[in-house]
């Protein structure tokens, strides 16, 4: 929300001597974050109001040029050359006289141009540094308008000294998205008198309502007001002061009717919409959309509607998406002379869902989803009608439509001593009543507890805790004593935290780049992964108010986010990628309802246990994804493409970092390729999978063929034993190579385990270094070559001892796997 200080001063009697820095401090003290302070670029020298007396069209030049005579309050008018075409004789303009310096260091001097002496410059908005409009010069008014006399200093009129304070308004403070709400806050913060622009009594318009209106869903719209006007001059421009304030608020000026509705929204906080009355056919109905209906909105986009979208319709169908954006069929055009002004109060959560679903974060939706004052609908219509009558010559036709189905406002009981107990500050009951009154609450202080009725513009005040917060905020958060409790002695990282850090560090040291992603996914991505219908990973937890309607579910696997990151990097020219991510996943198979404890007191232990027991398991997973070369090409060779073995090796690294031993065997699970998928086991329990993605999955996700991935449940790994360093022997090793022929269906890990058990304690290390198929190895078999390192801690092994170990290892492998020594 942008707050021009000059506009604020119209409603608040800012104490003399108050600086912009003082206002900044006051905003922060009231809980409103100041994002930026916009100060106009300085303009020095004579800048005055002028009136155009004569215009001479100069011929013989490549572009239209005018030579004007302008009254600047001196004895003689000044001759000024100007190329703009948007002004006429009698218009009031802004003139920079010789000696003035405009933003950017542009010095004005009398000079000869187009065969005439130009004794000054008629300025545009952009040249004055108060906007971006450079289509024509700034016209303050025409003959008959209430405009300053020629020669008047123009700086204050155009707002050259008007500082704009930009605020970050939190979702619970929607009333601060208007000058009315900001004035109320600053009047309290500065202890200064202020005037409420909404505290007016609308006129009693006579006659029957000019339009038939039906609200079919009062739960989503509890107040709907409408007023008809005609006789609007479609050529009437918006007054300069209004255009200036819209520009200061970063709102584009469009036309008088549209500018008026935007101005009233900024002033009162009530979003409005103006329909071209001649384009509306038949009665108006506020209803939910029907499946298959479409609406072309003002931005030119045709939107497919859902049954949750609330619409404003006429006989032709939808003419507006309620609270979000109007329809193109009833848009105010260049020839509009009759308008229907609409102001309503819409249910906030429905507005938020519609705005997010259609990706339409409009200024109106931003206010409605935070909550607006339902008392302002008719007041806003009256203010807009007043401005359209004054500046556009429009007049009201018939009476006002005002369908109001609101119930009584709820009350809140508050113990007068509770704010003092919460803050540790001795607030008296009288202080509490006074501060709640400053908020706008009606307080019945005849007894204790106090009976508080929140104001209509504060829908966020629903519990005693909300009222306590308001008392503390207005009394001054700085008054709360800042006494920190004694912190208990630290115990360092937990075992789970150390394990997770070790896993991440190990993968990073192995050349993987961490790529964390959001934990939200869309359900269609599970189809792209080709997960079966009965796969537990399809049982996702849906978020009721997701950041994106396209990604409403919590992830049950790390693969969607990691593979999306992989695809995005590939699309941007990266080719050799090794990414990893570790984080929580959220299985949705085990769901239990949770109680909702009240805010009036601390929940008891049983309630807390029920709440915590309803939280689903959130196991910590780690995943890697590889594409392109794992070993880069160079002068040393052509490089090596990443494959399934690299994904399996990444799993082994994770297991080693966690202090456990991993077993690998053939497996089958989507989205991996059935013949190139490995199950990862610890103590006989499957804890993950690794291998190549199925070709159909690669095609669906725009990934290269043979992309390899691994995902492992870190929390499923057993606690690691206390690590014991290896025994280091000073005696020489015995190096042996064994090539064994086994069936294709025998896992290499099973052969290695048999060799390890047969070799016994003298085996120091075992490594598979070659896999071969083809002659002379029989069909259906393969050759596995292992490198064995034997070493004794207390002696040099003899050849007889080494041979005995070798024979024992071969015998164990033959017995368990049917392995034969390759000739």
XYZ file of C-alpha atoms in Angstrom, residues 78-748:
671
model
C 5.563 33.905 -23.233
C 6.046 32.241 -26.587
C 6.778 28.531 -26.210
C 7.346 25.893 -28.903
C 5.674 22.526 -28.150
C 5.177 19.301 -30.133
C 2.325 17.864 -28.046
C -1.208 17.755 -29.477
C -3.325 17.002 -26.407
C -4.071 20.585 -25.302
C -6.148 23.476 -26.602
C -6.608 27.195 -26.103
C -7.852 27.860 -22.582
C -6.166 24.820 -21.014
C -4.163 25.228 -17.819
C -0.685 23.715 -18.000
C 2.592 23.551 -16.076
C 5.396 25.765 -17.439
C 9.097 25.554 -16.626
C 10.575 29.004 -17.169
C 14.206 29.712 -18.097
C 16.434 28.947 -15.112
C 14.432 25.913 -14.000
C 16.211 22.555 -13.671
C 14.007 19.471 -14.168
C 14.755 15.903 -12.986
C 17.837 14.440 -14.607
C 19.631 17.810 -14.595
C 17.625 19.118 -17.596
C 18.192 22.899 -17.602
C 15.579 25.154 -19.202
C 16.713 28.194 -21.162
C 15.303 30.459 -23.860
C 16.474 29.129 -27.213
C 15.668 29.396 -30.897
C 14.024 26.294 -32.358
C 11.830 25.784 -35.429
C 12.506 29.443 -36.373
C 10.946 30.718 -33.129
C 12.282 31.639 -29.708
C 10.940 29.167 -27.135
C 10.916 31.051 -23.822
C 10.345 28.046 -21.527
C 8.816 24.584 -21.741
C 5.323 23.177 -21.258
C 5.907 20.031 -19.165
C 4.659 16.456 -19.313
C 4.221 14.181 -16.317
C 7.427 12.293 -17.038
C 9.462 15.470 -17.500
C 8.366 16.562 -14.026
C 9.397 13.196 -12.575
C 5.951 12.407 -11.134
C 4.929 9.615 -13.508
C 5.722 7.728 -16.706
C 3.160 9.304 -19.039
C 4.871 11.079 -21.938
C 2.103 10.843 -24.540
C 1.294 14.509 -24.071
C 1.762 17.443 -21.755
C 0.102 17.693 -18.337
C -3.257 19.506 -18.524
C -4.457 20.678 -15.106
C -7.862 21.840 -16.358
C -9.755 23.811 -18.976
C -11.820 26.981 -19.084
C -14.502 26.884 -16.431
C -12.625 24.455 -14.178
C -11.518 25.399 -10.706
C -7.836 25.835 -11.526
C -5.048 27.982 -10.056
C -4.365 31.378 -11.567
C -1.480 31.794 -14.008
C 1.818 32.429 -12.276
C 0.957 30.295 -9.239
C 3.812 28.095 -8.072
C 3.104 24.682 -9.627
C 5.307 22.539 -7.392
C 2.755 21.967 -4.638
C -0.100 21.628 -7.151
C 1.480 18.749 -9.049
C 2.834 17.137 -5.884
C 6.545 17.617 -6.411
C 7.154 17.641 -2.680
C 4.717 14.842 -1.850
C 6.617 11.903 -0.366
C 5.021 8.450 -0.760
C 5.528 5.835 1.974
C 5.149 2.256 0.756
C 3.901 -0.204 3.384
C 3.921 -4.009 3.550
C 0.449 -4.870 4.849
C 0.082 -8.284 6.479
C -2.938 -10.480 5.577
C -4.702 -9.772 8.890
C -4.585 -5.996 8.385
C -6.655 -5.670 5.221
C -8.248 -2.444 6.476
C -4.828 -0.789 6.018
C -5.135 -1.177 2.235
C -7.045 2.124 2.184
C -6.421 5.713 3.192
C -9.354 5.392 5.586
C -7.673 2.580 7.498
C -4.239 4.215 7.428
C -5.723 7.481 8.724
C -7.336 5.637 11.620
C -4.041 3.961 12.532
C -1.982 7.147 12.283
C -4.533 9.187 14.208
C -4.075 6.704 17.046
C -0.305 6.391 16.611
C 0.276 10.167 16.567
C -2.457 10.910 19.145
C -3.828 13.396 16.624
C -7.398 14.189 15.520
C -8.461 12.430 12.317
C -11.467 12.404 10.030
C -13.125 9.258 8.720
C -13.935 9.670 4.995
C -16.432 6.847 5.368
C -18.405 8.522 8.154
C -20.970 10.079 5.837
C -24.661 9.518 5.377
C -25.483 8.510 1.782
C -28.194 10.571 0.070
C -31.729 9.228 0.062
C -32.083 8.442 -3.624
C -35.735 8.464 -4.594
C -37.563 6.038 -6.833
C -37.512 2.314 -7.382
C -34.173 0.572 -7.972
C -33.197 0.883 -11.612
C -32.216 -2.793 -11.908
C -33.503 -6.159 -10.728
C -30.875 -8.032 -8.731
C -30.955 -11.507 -7.152
C -28.269 -12.965 -4.899
C -28.554 -16.743 -5.216
C -25.700 -17.531 -2.816
C -25.907 -15.231 0.239
C -23.245 -17.295 2.024
C -20.685 -16.066 -0.519
C -22.172 -12.553 -0.860
C -23.950 -11.192 2.208
C -24.310 -7.636 0.875
C -24.734 -6.480 -2.708
C -25.320 -2.834 -3.642
C -25.792 -1.269 -7.061
C -26.606 2.186 -8.443
C -27.473 3.243 -11.993
C -26.271 6.500 -13.588
C -26.739 8.056 -16.996
C -25.725 11.187 -18.855
C -22.007 10.555 -18.385
C -19.807 12.555 -20.752
C -17.567 9.852 -22.265
C -14.968 12.466 -23.243
C -14.683 13.990 -19.768
C -11.133 13.534 -18.475
C -10.259 12.554 -14.960
C -9.182 15.581 -12.911
C -5.478 15.989 -12.470
C -5.554 15.586 -8.680
C -7.221 12.191 -9.087
C -4.778 11.049 -11.762
C -1.894 12.178 -9.558
C -3.110 10.183 -6.583
C -3.697 7.098 -8.699
C -0.174 7.419 -10.089
C 1.236 7.770 -6.588
C -0.575 4.541 -5.680
C 0.868 2.813 -8.791
C -2.594 2.576 -10.429
C -2.867 3.370 -14.142
C -5.366 6.037 -15.192
C -7.831 4.663 -17.785
C -11.019 6.742 -17.983
C -13.118 8.854 -15.664
C -15.541 6.062 -14.706
C -12.795 3.502 -14.081
C -10.540 6.022 -12.329
C -13.349 6.975 -9.968
C -13.926 3.361 -8.883
C -10.194 2.872 -8.330
C -9.924 6.130 -6.406
C -12.837 5.206 -4.110
C -11.205 1.810 -3.499
C -7.992 3.506 -2.383
C -9.861 6.064 -0.306
C -12.438 3.867 1.462
C -11.064 0.348 0.971
C -14.204 -0.771 -0.897
C -13.432 -2.263 -4.328
C -16.054 -1.409 -6.939
C -16.856 -2.205 -10.538
C -18.503 -0.114 -13.232
C -20.540 -1.875 -15.945
C -21.604 -0.323 -19.230
C -25.349 -0.219 -18.497
C -26.302 -0.428 -22.167
C -24.374 -3.716 -22.479
C -26.173 -5.373 -19.537
C -29.274 -7.311 -20.590
C -32.044 -8.331 -18.226
C -31.914 -8.913 -14.462
C -28.611 -9.423 -12.656
C -28.012 -12.606 -10.667
C -25.136 -13.381 -8.339
C -24.577 -17.149 -8.498
C -22.009 -19.902 -8.693
C -20.715 -20.885 -12.111
C -21.967 -23.939 -13.921
C -19.517 -26.512 -15.215
C -18.447 -25.657 -18.752
C -19.240 -21.926 -18.542
C -16.635 -19.489 -19.807
C -15.944 -15.799 -19.227
C -13.700 -13.425 -21.131
C -12.268 -11.081 -18.517
C -11.058 -7.507 -18.940
C -7.524 -8.688 -19.670
C -8.796 -10.411 -22.830
C -8.343 -13.950 -21.481
C -11.150 -16.484 -21.899
C -11.382 -18.441 -18.669
C -12.959 -21.836 -18.099
C -15.020 -21.594 -14.918
C -15.580 -24.131 -12.152
C -18.533 -24.652 -9.848
C -16.626 -22.847 -7.074
C -16.359 -19.568 -9.024
C -18.862 -16.890 -7.984
C -20.213 -14.830 -10.881
C -22.220 -11.738 -11.650
C -24.513 -12.669 -14.547
C -27.263 -11.256 -16.720
C -29.480 -12.900 -19.342
C -26.503 -13.353 -21.662
C -24.481 -15.253 -19.046
C -21.459 -14.296 -16.938
C -20.508 -10.597 -17.055
C -18.028 -10.561 -14.183
C -15.968 -12.784 -11.901
C -17.202 -11.627 -8.526
C -14.599 -9.734 -6.448
C -11.806 -10.523 -8.918
C -12.272 -9.013 -12.398
C -15.065 -7.795 -14.649
C -16.054 -9.231 -17.996
C -15.073 -7.802 -21.359
C -18.669 -7.820 -22.667
C -19.758 -5.032 -20.272
C -16.495 -3.089 -20.171
C -16.620 0.714 -19.970
C -15.723 1.972 -23.449
C -14.945 5.264 -25.150
C -18.622 5.868 -25.874
C -20.148 4.769 -22.544
C -22.750 7.249 -21.268
C -24.676 5.062 -18.788
C -23.080 2.992 -16.043
C -24.035 0.521 -13.330
C -21.904 0.946 -10.217
C -21.519 -2.205 -8.116
C -20.137 -2.514 -4.576
C -20.509 -5.698 -2.557
C -19.150 -7.699 0.360
C -17.821 -11.126 -0.657
C -16.771 -14.089 1.455
C -12.928 -13.892 1.675
C -11.877 -17.530 1.299
C -13.952 -18.032 -1.843
C -12.353 -14.946 -3.373
C -8.884 -16.255 -2.522
C -9.596 -19.636 -4.127
C -10.904 -18.046 -7.332
C -8.016 -15.577 -7.606
C -5.421 -18.317 -7.189
C -7.180 -20.775 -9.450
C -7.289 -18.263 -12.314
C -4.007 -16.547 -11.410
C -5.699 -13.162 -11.097
C -4.166 -11.363 -8.100
C -6.120 -8.149 -8.738
C -6.211 -5.166 -6.390
C -9.868 -5.937 -5.670
C -9.199 -9.596 -4.851
C -6.268 -8.645 -2.621
C -8.620 -6.550 -0.480
C -11.618 -8.871 -0.476
C -9.606 -11.938 0.536
C -8.254 -10.003 3.526
C -11.687 -8.700 4.485
C -13.337 -5.316 3.790
C -15.888 -3.298 5.713
C -19.416 -4.358 4.647
C -20.754 -1.008 5.868
C -18.966 0.776 3.015
C -20.898 -0.561 0.002
C -23.536 2.193 -0.201
C -21.103 4.849 1.071
C -18.723 3.936 -1.773
C -21.558 4.154 -4.315
C -22.464 7.608 -3.014
C -18.843 8.794 -3.211
C -18.418 7.457 -6.756
C -21.747 8.987 -7.858
C -20.676 12.333 -6.426
C -17.403 12.315 -8.379
C -19.010 11.173 -11.642
C -21.645 13.898 -11.321
C -19.042 16.586 -10.589
C -16.522 15.694 -13.279
C -18.558 13.764 -15.848
C -22.011 15.333 -15.660
C -23.675 11.991 -14.793
C -26.878 11.748 -12.741
C -28.370 8.981 -10.637
C -31.343 7.091 -12.095
C -33.810 5.533 -9.646
C -33.001 4.227 -6.187
C -30.161 2.123 -4.869
C -30.165 -1.685 -4.823
C -29.003 -2.876 -1.399
C -29.445 -6.585 -0.619
C -28.171 -7.078 2.930
C -28.390 -10.573 4.496
C -25.816 -10.118 7.255
C -26.503 -11.443 10.721
C -25.710 -9.747 14.015
C -22.070 -9.131 14.800
C -20.601 -11.633 17.295
C -19.256 -10.420 20.631
C -16.102 -11.488 22.475
C -15.736 -11.775 26.235
C -12.393 -10.527 27.541
C -11.019 -10.575 31.064
C -9.808 -7.012 31.618
C -6.698 -8.309 33.380
C -5.644 -10.680 30.596
C -3.583 -8.158 28.545
C -1.533 -7.388 31.670
C -0.948 -11.086 32.366
C 0.146 -11.784 28.806
C 2.440 -8.773 28.360
C 3.755 -8.393 31.892
C 2.710 -4.727 31.788
C 0.235 -3.360 34.407
C -2.559 -2.202 32.085
C -5.581 -0.945 33.983
C -9.114 -1.879 33.015
C -9.714 1.728 31.943
C -6.660 1.575 29.624
C -7.900 -1.641 28.079
C -11.338 -0.138 27.388
C -9.784 3.048 25.954
C -7.416 1.186 23.644
C -10.115 -1.157 22.376
C -12.232 1.907 21.680
C -9.357 3.350 19.629
C -9.410 0.165 17.556
C -13.099 0.826 16.868
C -14.584 -1.774 19.220
C -17.776 -1.220 21.167
C -17.025 -2.220 24.757
C -19.565 -3.003 27.480
C -17.511 -2.349 30.627
C -20.372 -2.748 33.091
C -18.855 -5.969 34.411
C -15.926 -8.320 34.061
C -15.361 -9.952 31.643
C -15.710 -7.093 29.196
C -18.146 -7.694 26.345
C -16.465 -6.476 23.156
C -18.065 -6.058 19.740
C -15.335 -5.748 17.056
C -15.833 -3.127 14.342
C -17.094 -4.188 10.944
C -13.731 -3.425 9.320
C -11.838 -5.881 11.569
C -12.954 -9.419 10.621
C -9.649 -10.688 12.033
C -10.773 -10.012 15.625
C -12.458 -13.286 16.612
C -10.870 -14.387 19.918
C -9.786 -12.826 23.224
C -6.161 -13.291 22.128
C -6.792 -10.991 19.151
C -8.044 -8.255 21.461
C -5.054 -8.707 23.772
C -2.760 -8.253 20.779
C -4.493 -5.006 19.817
C -4.205 -3.613 23.336
C -0.494 -4.419 23.482
C 0.125 -3.058 19.969
C -1.542 0.290 20.572
C -0.128 0.710 24.062
C 3.346 0.151 22.639
C 5.225 -3.072 22.079
C 8.326 -1.283 23.370
C 6.726 -1.244 26.830
C 6.942 -5.036 27.117
C 9.929 -5.937 29.297
C 12.529 -7.854 27.299
C 13.658 -10.424 29.858
C 15.045 -13.539 28.227
C 14.659 -16.836 30.064
C 17.795 -18.715 30.978
C 18.598 -21.035 28.116
C 19.318 -24.664 29.047
C 22.812 -25.911 28.255
C 23.143 -27.107 24.694
C 23.516 -30.774 23.873
C 24.749 -30.395 20.329
C 23.174 -32.021 17.319
C 20.956 -35.063 17.668
C 21.953 -38.352 16.093
C 19.375 -37.797 13.306
C 20.708 -34.303 12.605
C 24.298 -35.532 12.447
C 23.295 -38.335 10.096
C 21.426 -35.993 7.761
C 24.315 -33.544 7.619
C 26.759 -36.371 6.992
C 24.638 -37.689 4.108
C 24.424 -34.268 2.468
C 28.125 -33.588 2.913
C 29.075 -37.001 1.498
C 27.030 -36.523 -1.675
C 28.399 -33.020 -2.160
C 31.950 -34.323 -1.817
C 31.114 -36.967 -4.459
C 30.270 -34.226 -6.975
C 26.497 -33.938 -6.515
C 24.867 -30.497 -6.333
C 22.074 -29.996 -3.809
C 18.824 -28.784 -5.401
C 16.089 -28.324 -2.764
C 12.551 -27.886 -4.089
C 9.136 -26.976 -2.692
C 7.341 -29.828 -0.916
C 4.174 -29.264 -2.976
C 3.318 -31.258 -6.106
C 0.481 -31.580 -8.563
C -1.341 -34.876 -8.829
C -0.776 -35.171 -12.633
C 2.961 -35.591 -12.041
C 2.205 -38.923 -10.360
C 0.681 -40.031 -13.667
C 3.831 -38.922 -15.472
C 5.823 -41.140 -13.100
C 3.550 -44.042 -14.154
C 2.701 -44.946 -10.575
C 0.049 -47.709 -10.343
C -3.364 -46.776 -8.988
C -2.762 -48.756 -5.785
C 0.704 -47.306 -5.168
C 0.905 -45.834 -1.623
C 2.684 -42.793 -3.059
C -0.609 -41.776 -4.703
C -2.231 -41.284 -1.283
C -1.196 -37.648 -0.944
C -2.238 -35.097 1.668
C -4.049 -32.167 0.016
C -3.559 -28.629 1.382
C -6.836 -26.775 1.862
C -5.389 -23.382 0.920
C -2.434 -24.177 -1.364
C -0.026 -21.589 -2.686
C -0.881 -22.858 -6.166
C -4.031 -24.657 -7.260
C -1.848 -26.658 -9.671
C 0.280 -28.030 -6.807
C -2.136 -28.701 -3.931
C -0.569 -31.905 -2.547
C 2.318 -32.591 -0.186
C 4.972 -34.761 -1.811
C 5.129 -38.453 -1.040
C 8.410 -38.861 -2.926
C 11.315 -36.520 -3.703
C 11.399 -37.456 -7.377
C 8.866 -34.932 -8.840
C 10.702 -31.867 -7.572
C 14.167 -33.244 -8.258
C 13.311 -34.354 -11.804
C 11.630 -30.997 -12.514
C 14.861 -29.271 -11.463
C 16.842 -31.644 -13.676
C 14.589 -30.910 -16.677
C 14.770 -27.148 -16.072
C 18.575 -27.193 -16.034
C 18.684 -29.328 -19.168
C 16.369 -26.884 -20.946
C 18.781 -24.072 -20.113
C 21.739 -25.705 -21.788
C 23.257 -27.806 -19.008
C 24.093 -31.307 -20.171
C 26.129 -33.087 -17.490
C 24.166 -33.017 -14.253
C 24.354 -34.792 -10.901
C 21.771 -33.416 -8.453
C 20.617 -34.484 -5.016
C 17.968 -33.484 -2.541
C 17.213 -34.619 0.982
C 14.118 -33.685 2.930
C 10.841 -34.850 4.410
C 8.100 -36.609 2.475
C 4.513 -36.844 3.655
C 2.767 -40.200 3.144
C -0.997 -39.834 3.283
C -1.969 -43.421 4.012
C -2.254 -43.002 7.797
C -4.701 -40.202 8.631
C -6.345 -39.488 11.959
C -8.531 -36.526 12.918
C -6.969 -33.958 15.225
C -8.812 -31.970 17.884
C -8.807 -28.161 17.585
C -7.838 -26.755 20.994
C -9.154 -23.367 22.055
C -7.005 -20.274 22.553
C -8.382 -19.315 25.960
C -6.008 -21.571 27.918
C -3.196 -24.064 27.505
C -4.425 -27.423 26.142
C -4.182 -30.300 28.578
C -1.687 -33.124 28.064
C -4.313 -35.449 26.609
C -5.320 -32.895 23.970
C -1.696 -32.190 23.073
C -1.013 -35.898 22.739
C -4.024 -36.272 20.436
C -2.859 -33.339 18.302
C 0.667 -34.701 17.989
C -0.646 -38.217 17.387
C -2.671 -36.989 14.424
C 0.418 -35.606 12.694
C 1.305 -38.070 9.914
C 4.741 -39.612 9.656
C 7.234 -37.423 7.789
C 10.193 -39.680 6.950
C 13.418 -38.109 5.720
C 14.415 -39.232 2.229
C 17.445 -38.629 0.040
C 17.373 -38.797 -3.768
C 19.841 -38.277 -6.616
C 19.337 -37.753 -10.341
C 21.975 -38.040 -13.075
C 22.023 -37.143 -16.763
C 24.816 -36.733 -19.296
C 28.412 -37.682 -18.506
C 29.421 -38.713 -15.016
C 33.072 -38.422 -15.983
C 33.691 -35.456 -18.276
C 35.528 -35.834 -21.574
C 38.898 -34.212 -22.145
C 42.395 -34.878 -23.373
C 42.375 -37.940 -21.150
C 39.514 -39.595 -22.966
C 35.934 -39.456 -24.240
C 34.275 -39.366 -20.811
C 31.785 -41.827 -19.325
C 27.993 -41.478 -19.394
C 26.147 -41.729 -16.113
C 24.210 -44.975 -15.729
C 22.326 -47.051 -13.203
C 25.530 -48.114 -11.479
C 26.237 -44.490 -10.492
C 22.814 -44.255 -8.866
C 23.505 -47.472 -6.943
C 26.924 -46.173 -5.919
C 25.288 -42.999 -4.591
C 23.105 -45.199 -2.393
C 26.197 -46.991 -1.116
C 27.780 -43.641 -0.262
C 24.670 -42.641 1.693
C 24.677 -45.926 3.582
C 28.370 -45.618 4.391
C 27.841 -42.062 5.648
C 25.023 -43.349 7.854
C 27.240 -46.094 9.217
C 25.291 -49.056 7.837
C 25.954 -51.690 5.196
C 23.744 -51.809 2.110
C 22.732 -54.875 0.113
C 21.699 -54.537 -3.527
C 19.507 -56.885 -5.539
C 17.344 -56.711 -8.663
C 13.926 -55.153 -8.148
C 10.945 -53.640 -9.915
C 9.124 -50.424 -8.989
C 7.765 -47.475 -10.969
C 9.133 -45.141 -12.234
C 12.276 -47.245 -12.762
C 12.910 -49.420 -15.820
C 11.874 -53.000 -14.870
C 15.130 -54.532 -16.064
C 17.403 -51.810 -14.701
C 16.103 -51.282 -11.188
C 17.869 -52.257 -7.982
C 16.338 -52.714 -4.550
C 18.379 -51.279 -1.693
C 18.202 -53.360 1.478
C 19.481 -53.068 5.021
C 19.093 -56.135 7.254
C 16.723 -57.649 4.708
C 14.391 -54.616 4.634
C 13.905 -52.591 1.444
C 14.824 -48.958 2.159
C 15.025 -47.579 -1.384
C 15.507 -48.117 -5.095
C 18.017 -47.040 -7.731
C 18.422 -47.415 -11.472
C 17.328 -46.010 -14.808
C 13.984 -44.335 -15.348
C 11.475 -46.031 -17.616
C 11.662 -44.604 -21.171
C 7.986 -43.539 -21.019
C 8.678 -41.570 -17.838
C 11.665 -39.878 -19.470
C 9.489 -38.884 -22.432
C 6.675 -37.584 -20.203
C 9.059 -35.405 -18.173
C 11.208 -34.201 -21.119
C 14.279 -35.989 -19.803
C 16.983 -37.708 -21.853
C 16.851 -41.464 -22.226
C 18.578 -43.539 -19.548
C 18.315 -40.833 -16.889
C 19.273 -42.514 -13.610
C 17.818 -41.796 -10.172
C 17.989 -43.117 -6.624
C 15.697 -42.568 -3.661
C 16.318 -43.916 -0.180
C 14.502 -43.599 3.161
C 17.197 -42.332 5.547
C 14.952 -42.677 8.591
C 14.511 -46.393 7.807
C 18.232 -47.021 8.284
C 19.027 -48.572 11.673
C 21.100 -46.613 14.194
C 24.776 -46.928 13.457
C 27.040 -48.649 15.934
C 29.837 -46.703 17.578
C 32.394 -46.429 14.778
C 35.633 -48.328 15.318
C 38.599 -47.454 13.178
C 40.140 -50.176 11.029
C 43.162 -52.075 12.254
C 46.218 -50.893 10.333
C 48.754 -53.553 9.526
C 52.368 -52.837 8.731
C 52.724 -56.110 6.818
C 52.461 -56.372 3.026
C 49.183 -57.384 1.348
C 48.495 -60.269 -0.998
C 46.576 -59.190 -4.115
C 44.388 -61.770 -5.874
C 41.980 -61.589 -8.827
C 39.119 -64.062 -9.224
C 36.934 -64.354 -12.357
C 33.788 -66.360 -11.673
C 31.096 -67.503 -14.103
C 27.561 -67.292 -12.682
C 24.054 -67.259 -14.083
C 22.602 -63.967 -15.293
C 19.984 -64.136 -12.540
C 22.563 -64.262 -9.724
C 23.127 -60.812 -8.147
C 26.737 -59.688 -7.991
